[in-house]
Amino acid sequence: MNEQAELLWQRIIAKGASANADFEASLNLQPGATNEDFRSVENELGVTLPEEMKALYRVHNGQVWSIGVQSFIRNLTLSPLDQVKENWAFLQEEFDPDEMEPEIEDDAIKPVLWNCKWIPIAANGGGDYLCLDTDPSSSGTVGQVLYFWHDWGHRSVEAAGLFEFIQKCMEEEDEDDET
């Protein structure tokens, strides 16, 4: 799995570098996370991190956001593990489930607007997060990927796992490049 994570990062970087020679530097990638880093997140969030997440983060512990930083996929910046903890704590405190009704059309997700077992690993800078679901419904998969939209109750599974999600995003970009 670690080898697959390495290859995904290489693909992300190579793809971006083909359009922008400074792409890798502008990602602001951090050195890989340690087992101690993972334990800290698991203890604070009360979850077991999916193995694909650990593998991806062993290569690069996310990106540090700053003006001009490039998205690693779609419009998303991969949060370092310390930021994952901060984002999770923020969502725990700030999210008011009475503000809107959940629009769950996917029975793989529990019918809630926010679940404390969701891990917000990436953000778009507008208050929306890409989350890994460690508490799916009985028909879901641990580690499935979903979006948390701060101002919209729609929740749906984007992919069964993180690697699948990244590959799907890269294929979409390839299709966009062809048109």
PDB file of C-alpha atoms in Angstrom:
ATOM      1  CA  MET A   1       0.000   0.000   0.000  1.00  0.00           C
ATOM      2  CA  ASN A   2       2.901   2.383   0.716  1.00  0.00           C
ATOM      3  CA  GLU A   3       4.219   1.767  -2.780  1.00  0.00           C
ATOM      4  CA  GLN A   4       0.824   2.604  -4.253  1.00  0.00           C
ATOM      5  CA  ALA A   5       0.779   5.855  -2.238  1.00  0.00           C
ATOM      6  CA  GLU A   6       4.248   6.750  -3.560  1.00  0.00           C
ATOM      7  CA  LEU A   7       3.066   6.133  -7.120  1.00  0.00           C
ATOM      8  CA  LEU A   8      -0.035   8.295  -6.610  1.00  0.00           C
ATOM      9  CA  TRP A   9       2.103  11.193  -5.363  1.00  0.00           C
ATOM     10  CA  GLN A  10       4.454  10.734  -8.328  1.00  0.00           C
ATOM     11  CA  ARG A  11       1.480  10.847 -10.724  1.00  0.00           C
ATOM     12  CA  ILE A  12       0.031  13.955  -9.049  1.00  0.00           C
ATOM     13  CA  ILE A  13       3.384  15.743  -9.223  1.00  0.00           C
ATOM     14  CA  ALA A  14       4.202  14.646 -12.774  1.00  0.00           C
ATOM     15  CA  LYS A  15       0.770  15.677 -14.026  1.00  0.00           C
ATOM     16  CA  GLY A  16       1.001  19.117 -12.427  1.00  0.00           C
ATOM     17  CA  ALA A  17       4.599  19.610 -13.526  1.00  0.00           C
ATOM     18  CA  SER A  18       3.623  18.961 -17.148  1.00  0.00           C
ATOM     19  CA  ALA A  19       1.549  22.165 -17.038  1.00  0.00           C
ATOM     20  CA  ASN A  20       3.653  24.151 -14.559  1.00  0.00           C
ATOM     21  CA  ALA A  21       7.368  23.551 -13.983  1.00  0.00           C
ATOM     22  CA  ASP A  22       7.119  24.912 -10.412  1.00  0.00           C
ATOM     23  CA  PHE A  23       4.161  22.708  -9.529  1.00  0.00           C
ATOM     24  CA  GLU A  24       5.918  20.465  -7.001  1.00  0.00           C
ATOM     25  CA  ALA A  25       7.391  23.414  -5.096  1.00  0.00           C
ATOM     26  CA  SER A  26       4.041  25.229  -5.136  1.00  0.00           C
ATOM     27  CA  LEU A  27       2.320  22.243  -3.493  1.00  0.00           C
ATOM     28  CA  ASN A  28       4.099  23.083  -0.199  1.00  0.00           C
ATOM     29  CA  LEU A  29       4.290  19.364   0.618  1.00  0.00           C
ATOM     30  CA  GLN A  30       5.398  18.409   4.110  1.00  0.00           C
ATOM     31  CA  PRO A  31       7.701  15.565   5.134  1.00  0.00           C
ATOM     32  CA  GLY A  32       5.936  12.278   5.811  1.00  0.00           C
ATOM     33  CA  ALA A  33       3.978  11.644   8.993  1.00  0.00           C
ATOM     34  CA  THR A  34       5.151   9.265  11.713  1.00  0.00           C
ATOM     35  CA  ASN A  35       3.325   6.546  13.629  1.00  0.00           C
ATOM     36  CA  GLU A  36       3.315   8.947  16.595  1.00  0.00           C
ATOM     37  CA  ASP A  37       1.527  11.550  14.418  1.00  0.00           C
ATOM     38  CA  PHE A  38      -1.112   8.953  13.473  1.00  0.00           C
ATOM     39  CA  ARG A  39      -1.634   7.896  17.107  1.00  0.00           C
ATOM     40  CA  SER A  40      -2.133  11.526  18.096  1.00  0.00           C
ATOM     41  CA  VAL A  41      -4.896  11.978  15.510  1.00  0.00           C
ATOM     42  CA  GLU A  42      -6.530   8.664  16.378  1.00  0.00           C
ATOM     43  CA  ASN A  43      -6.527   9.507  20.092  1.00  0.00           C
ATOM     44  CA  GLU A  44      -7.929  13.010  19.608  1.00  0.00           C
ATOM     45  CA  LEU A  45     -10.612  12.039  17.076  1.00  0.00           C
ATOM     46  CA  GLY A  46     -11.442   8.658  18.620  1.00  0.00           C
ATOM     47  CA  VAL A  47     -11.081   6.847  15.292  1.00  0.00           C
ATOM     48  CA  THR A  48      -8.812   4.338  13.607  1.00  0.00           C
ATOM     49  CA  LEU A  49      -7.286   5.983  10.552  1.00  0.00           C
ATOM     50  CA  PRO A  50      -7.826   4.099   7.292  1.00  0.00           C
ATOM     51  CA  GLU A  51      -4.661   2.408   6.013  1.00  0.00           C
ATOM     52  CA  GLU A  52      -4.807   4.262   2.673  1.00  0.00           C
ATOM     53  CA  MET A  53      -4.773   7.574   4.543  1.00  0.00           C
ATOM     54  CA  LYS A  54      -1.768   6.478   6.591  1.00  0.00           C
ATOM     55  CA  ALA A  55       0.070   5.339   3.465  1.00  0.00           C
ATOM     56  CA  LEU A  56      -0.571   8.653   1.675  1.00  0.00           C
ATOM     57  CA  TYR A  57       0.478  10.669   4.730  1.00  0.00           C
ATOM     58  CA  ARG A  58       3.645   8.594   5.272  1.00  0.00           C
ATOM     59  CA  VAL A  59       4.858  10.050   1.976  1.00  0.00           C
ATOM     60  CA  HIS A  60       3.708  13.647   2.598  1.00  0.00           C
ATOM     61  CA  ASN A  61       2.005  14.939   5.733  1.00  0.00           C
ATOM     62  CA  GLY A  62      -0.259  17.189   3.696  1.00  0.00           C
ATOM     63  CA  GLN A  63       0.350  20.682   2.418  1.00  0.00           C
ATOM     64  CA  VAL A  64       0.829  23.951   4.242  1.00  0.00           C
ATOM     65  CA  TRP A  65      -1.641  26.412   2.818  1.00  0.00           C
ATOM     66  CA  SER A  66      -0.354  29.815   1.777  1.00  0.00           C
ATOM     67  CA  ILE A  67      -1.217  32.245  -1.003  1.00  0.00           C
ATOM     68  CA  GLY A  68      -0.327  30.624  -4.315  1.00  0.00           C
ATOM     69  CA  VAL A  69      -0.305  27.044  -3.051  1.00  0.00           C
ATOM     70  CA  GLN A  70      -1.476  24.570  -5.691  1.00  0.00           C
ATOM     71  CA  SER A  71      -4.291  22.093  -5.077  1.00  0.00           C
ATOM     72  CA  PHE A  72      -3.135  18.500  -4.996  1.00  0.00           C
ATOM     73  CA  ILE A  73      -6.351  17.384  -6.752  1.00  0.00           C
ATOM     74  CA  ARG A  74      -9.533  19.184  -7.810  1.00  0.00           C
ATOM     75  CA  ASN A  75      -9.645  22.399  -5.775  1.00  0.00           C
ATOM     76  CA  LEU A  76      -8.461  20.661  -2.612  1.00  0.00           C
ATOM     77  CA  THR A  77      -5.491  21.233  -0.350  1.00  0.00           C
ATOM     78  CA  LEU A  78      -4.453  18.160   1.663  1.00  0.00           C
ATOM     79  CA  SER A  79      -4.417  19.140   5.329  1.00  0.00           C
ATOM     80  CA  PRO A  80      -1.403  18.241   7.497  1.00  0.00           C
ATOM     81  CA  LEU A  81      -2.416  16.008  10.411  1.00  0.00           C
ATOM     82  CA  ASP A  82      -2.283  18.888  12.919  1.00  0.00           C
ATOM     83  CA  GLN A  83      -4.709  20.785  10.688  1.00  0.00           C
ATOM     84  CA  VAL A  84      -6.929  17.688  10.396  1.00  0.00           C
ATOM     85  CA  LYS A  85      -7.256  17.773  14.192  1.00  0.00           C
ATOM     86  CA  GLU A  86      -7.975  21.517  14.192  1.00  0.00           C
ATOM     87  CA  ASN A  87     -10.572  21.222  11.400  1.00  0.00           C
ATOM     88  CA  TRP A  88     -12.264  18.305  13.164  1.00  0.00           C
ATOM     89  CA  ALA A  89     -12.387  20.217  16.471  1.00  0.00           C
ATOM     90  CA  PHE A  90     -13.797  23.264  14.656  1.00  0.00           C
ATOM     91  CA  LEU A  91     -16.522  21.188  13.010  1.00  0.00           C
ATOM     92  CA  GLN A  92     -17.347  19.525  16.338  1.00  0.00           C
ATOM     93  CA  GLU A  93     -17.837  22.927  17.988  1.00  0.00           C
ATOM     94  CA  GLU A  94     -19.305  24.983  15.170  1.00  0.00           C
ATOM     95  CA  PHE A  95     -21.606  22.631  13.361  1.00  0.00           C
ATOM     96  CA  ASP A  96     -25.232  23.025  14.308  1.00  0.00           C
ATOM     97  CA  PRO A  97     -27.250  20.037  13.061  1.00  0.00           C
ATOM     98  CA  ASP A  98     -30.487  22.016  13.473  1.00  0.00           C
ATOM     99  CA  GLU A  99     -29.476  24.498  10.764  1.00  0.00           C
ATOM    100  CA  MET A 100     -30.477  22.274   7.840  1.00  0.00           C
ATOM    101  CA  GLU A 101     -31.848  18.912   6.886  1.00  0.00           C
ATOM    102  CA  PRO A 102     -29.504  16.219   5.628  1.00  0.00           C
ATOM    103  CA  GLU A 103     -29.933  15.358   1.951  1.00  0.00           C
ATOM    104  CA  ILE A 104     -28.617  11.815   1.980  1.00  0.00           C
ATOM    105  CA  GLU A 105     -29.423   9.896  -1.174  1.00  0.00           C
ATOM    106  CA  ASP A 106     -26.771   7.292  -0.510  1.00  0.00           C
ATOM    107  CA  ASP A 107     -27.608   4.516   1.944  1.00  0.00           C
ATOM    108  CA  ALA A 108     -23.875   3.907   2.502  1.00  0.00           C
ATOM    109  CA  ILE A 109     -23.816   7.054   4.672  1.00  0.00           C
ATOM    110  CA  LYS A 110     -25.572   7.442   7.999  1.00  0.00           C
ATOM    111  CA  PRO A 111     -28.338  10.076   7.613  1.00  0.00           C
ATOM    112  CA  VAL A 112     -26.599  12.896   9.488  1.00  0.00           C
ATOM    113  CA  LEU A 113     -25.178  16.278   8.502  1.00  0.00           C
ATOM    114  CA  TRP A 114     -22.004  15.774  10.553  1.00  0.00           C
ATOM    115  CA  ASN A 115     -20.547  12.616  12.084  1.00  0.00           C
ATOM    116  CA  CYS A 116     -17.718  12.886  14.623  1.00  0.00           C
ATOM    117  CA  LYS A 117     -16.202   9.786  12.988  1.00  0.00           C
ATOM    118  CA  TRP A 118     -15.606  11.669   9.708  1.00  0.00           C
ATOM    119  CA  ILE A 119     -11.987  12.719   9.200  1.00  0.00           C
ATOM    120  CA  PRO A 120     -11.657  16.070   7.347  1.00  0.00           C
ATOM    121  CA  ILE A 121      -8.442  15.470   5.389  1.00  0.00           C
ATOM    122  CA  ALA A 122      -8.672  18.154   2.714  1.00  0.00           C
ATOM    123  CA  ALA A 123     -10.309  21.551   2.305  1.00  0.00           C
ATOM    124  CA  ASN A 124     -11.259  23.873  -0.520  1.00  0.00           C
ATOM    125  CA  GLY A 125     -10.668  27.070   1.461  1.00  0.00           C
ATOM    126  CA  GLY A 126     -14.374  27.899   1.487  1.00  0.00           C
ATOM    127  CA  GLY A 127     -15.450  25.915   4.538  1.00  0.00           C
ATOM    128  CA  ASP A 128     -16.008  22.619   2.730  1.00  0.00           C
ATOM    129  CA  TYR A 129     -14.061  19.463   3.523  1.00  0.00           C
ATOM    130  CA  LEU A 130     -13.235  16.143   1.931  1.00  0.00           C
ATOM    131  CA  CYS A 131     -13.791  13.534   4.633  1.00  0.00           C
ATOM    132  CA  LEU A 132     -13.007   9.886   5.188  1.00  0.00           C
ATOM    133  CA  ASP A 133     -15.944   8.093   6.800  1.00  0.00           C
ATOM    134  CA  THR A 134     -14.873   5.719   9.578  1.00  0.00           C
ATOM    135  CA  ASP A 135     -18.484   5.148  10.670  1.00  0.00           C
ATOM    136  CA  PRO A 136     -20.476   4.237   7.546  1.00  0.00           C
ATOM    137  CA  SER A 137     -23.898   2.635   7.494  1.00  0.00           C
ATOM    138  CA  SER A 138     -24.100  -1.149   7.242  1.00  0.00           C
ATOM    139  CA  SER A 139     -23.981  -0.941   3.431  1.00  0.00           C
ATOM    140  CA  GLY A 140     -21.024   1.468   3.409  1.00  0.00           C
ATOM    141  CA  THR A 141     -17.272   0.922   3.529  1.00  0.00           C
ATOM    142  CA  VAL A 142     -14.951   2.155   6.267  1.00  0.00           C
ATOM    143  CA  GLY A 143     -12.731   4.778   4.660  1.00  0.00           C
ATOM    144  CA  GLN A 144     -15.247   5.803   2.006  1.00  0.00           C
ATOM    145  CA  VAL A 145     -14.783   9.355   0.762  1.00  0.00           C
ATOM    146  CA  LEU A 146     -17.427  12.058   0.999  1.00  0.00           C
ATOM    147  CA  TYR A 147     -17.725  15.822   0.925  1.00  0.00           C
ATOM    148  CA  PHE A 148     -18.885  17.883   3.885  1.00  0.00           C
ATOM    149  CA  TRP A 149     -20.501  20.998   2.429  1.00  0.00           C
ATOM    150  CA  HIS A 150     -20.801  23.667   5.122  1.00  0.00           C
ATOM    151  CA  ASP A 151     -23.868  25.321   3.583  1.00  0.00           C
ATOM    152  CA  TRP A 152     -25.576  22.381   1.898  1.00  0.00           C
ATOM    153  CA  GLY A 153     -26.917  19.205   3.462  1.00  0.00           C
ATOM    154  CA  HIS A 154     -26.084  16.980   0.483  1.00  0.00           C
ATOM    155  CA  ARG A 155     -23.813  14.059   1.391  1.00  0.00           C
ATOM    156  CA  SER A 156     -22.814  11.263  -0.970  1.00  0.00           C
ATOM    157  CA  VAL A 157     -20.008   8.760  -1.352  1.00  0.00           C
ATOM    158  CA  GLU A 158     -17.458   9.980  -3.893  1.00  0.00           C
ATOM    159  CA  ALA A 159     -15.350   6.792  -3.808  1.00  0.00           C
ATOM    160  CA  ALA A 160     -14.956   3.629  -1.729  1.00  0.00           C
ATOM    161  CA  GLY A 161     -11.500   4.731  -0.588  1.00  0.00           C
ATOM    162  CA  LEU A 162      -8.916   7.485  -0.789  1.00  0.00           C
ATOM    163  CA  PHE A 163      -6.745   5.931  -3.501  1.00  0.00           C
ATOM    164  CA  GLU A 164      -9.809   5.322  -5.680  1.00  0.00           C
ATOM    165  CA  PHE A 165     -10.887   8.945  -5.151  1.00  0.00           C
ATOM    166  CA  ILE A 166      -7.484  10.342  -6.168  1.00  0.00           C
ATOM    167  CA  GLN A 167      -7.355   8.115  -9.253  1.00  0.00           C
ATOM    168  CA  LYS A 168     -10.894   9.176 -10.190  1.00  0.00           C
ATOM    169  CA  CYS A 169      -9.925  12.867  -9.886  1.00  0.00           C
ATOM    170  CA  MET A 170      -6.848  12.362 -12.029  1.00  0.00           C
ATOM    171  CA  GLU A 171      -8.889  10.577 -14.702  1.00  0.00           C
ATOM    172  CA  GLU A 172     -11.376  13.487 -14.695  1.00  0.00           C
ATOM    173  CA  GLU A 173      -8.489  15.903 -15.200  1.00  0.00           C
ATOM    174  CA  ASP A 174      -7.169  13.766 -18.062  1.00  0.00           C
ATOM    175  CA  GLU A 175     -10.620  13.896 -19.698  1.00  0.00           C
ATOM    176  CA  ASP A 176     -10.752  17.673 -19.183  1.00  0.00           C
ATOM    177  CA  ASP A 177      -7.316  18.016 -20.786  1.00  0.00           C
ATOM    178  CA  GLU A 178      -8.512  16.085 -23.855  1.00  0.00           C
ATOM    179  CA  THR A 179     -11.488  18.372 -24.476  1.00  0.00           C
TER     180      THR A 179
END
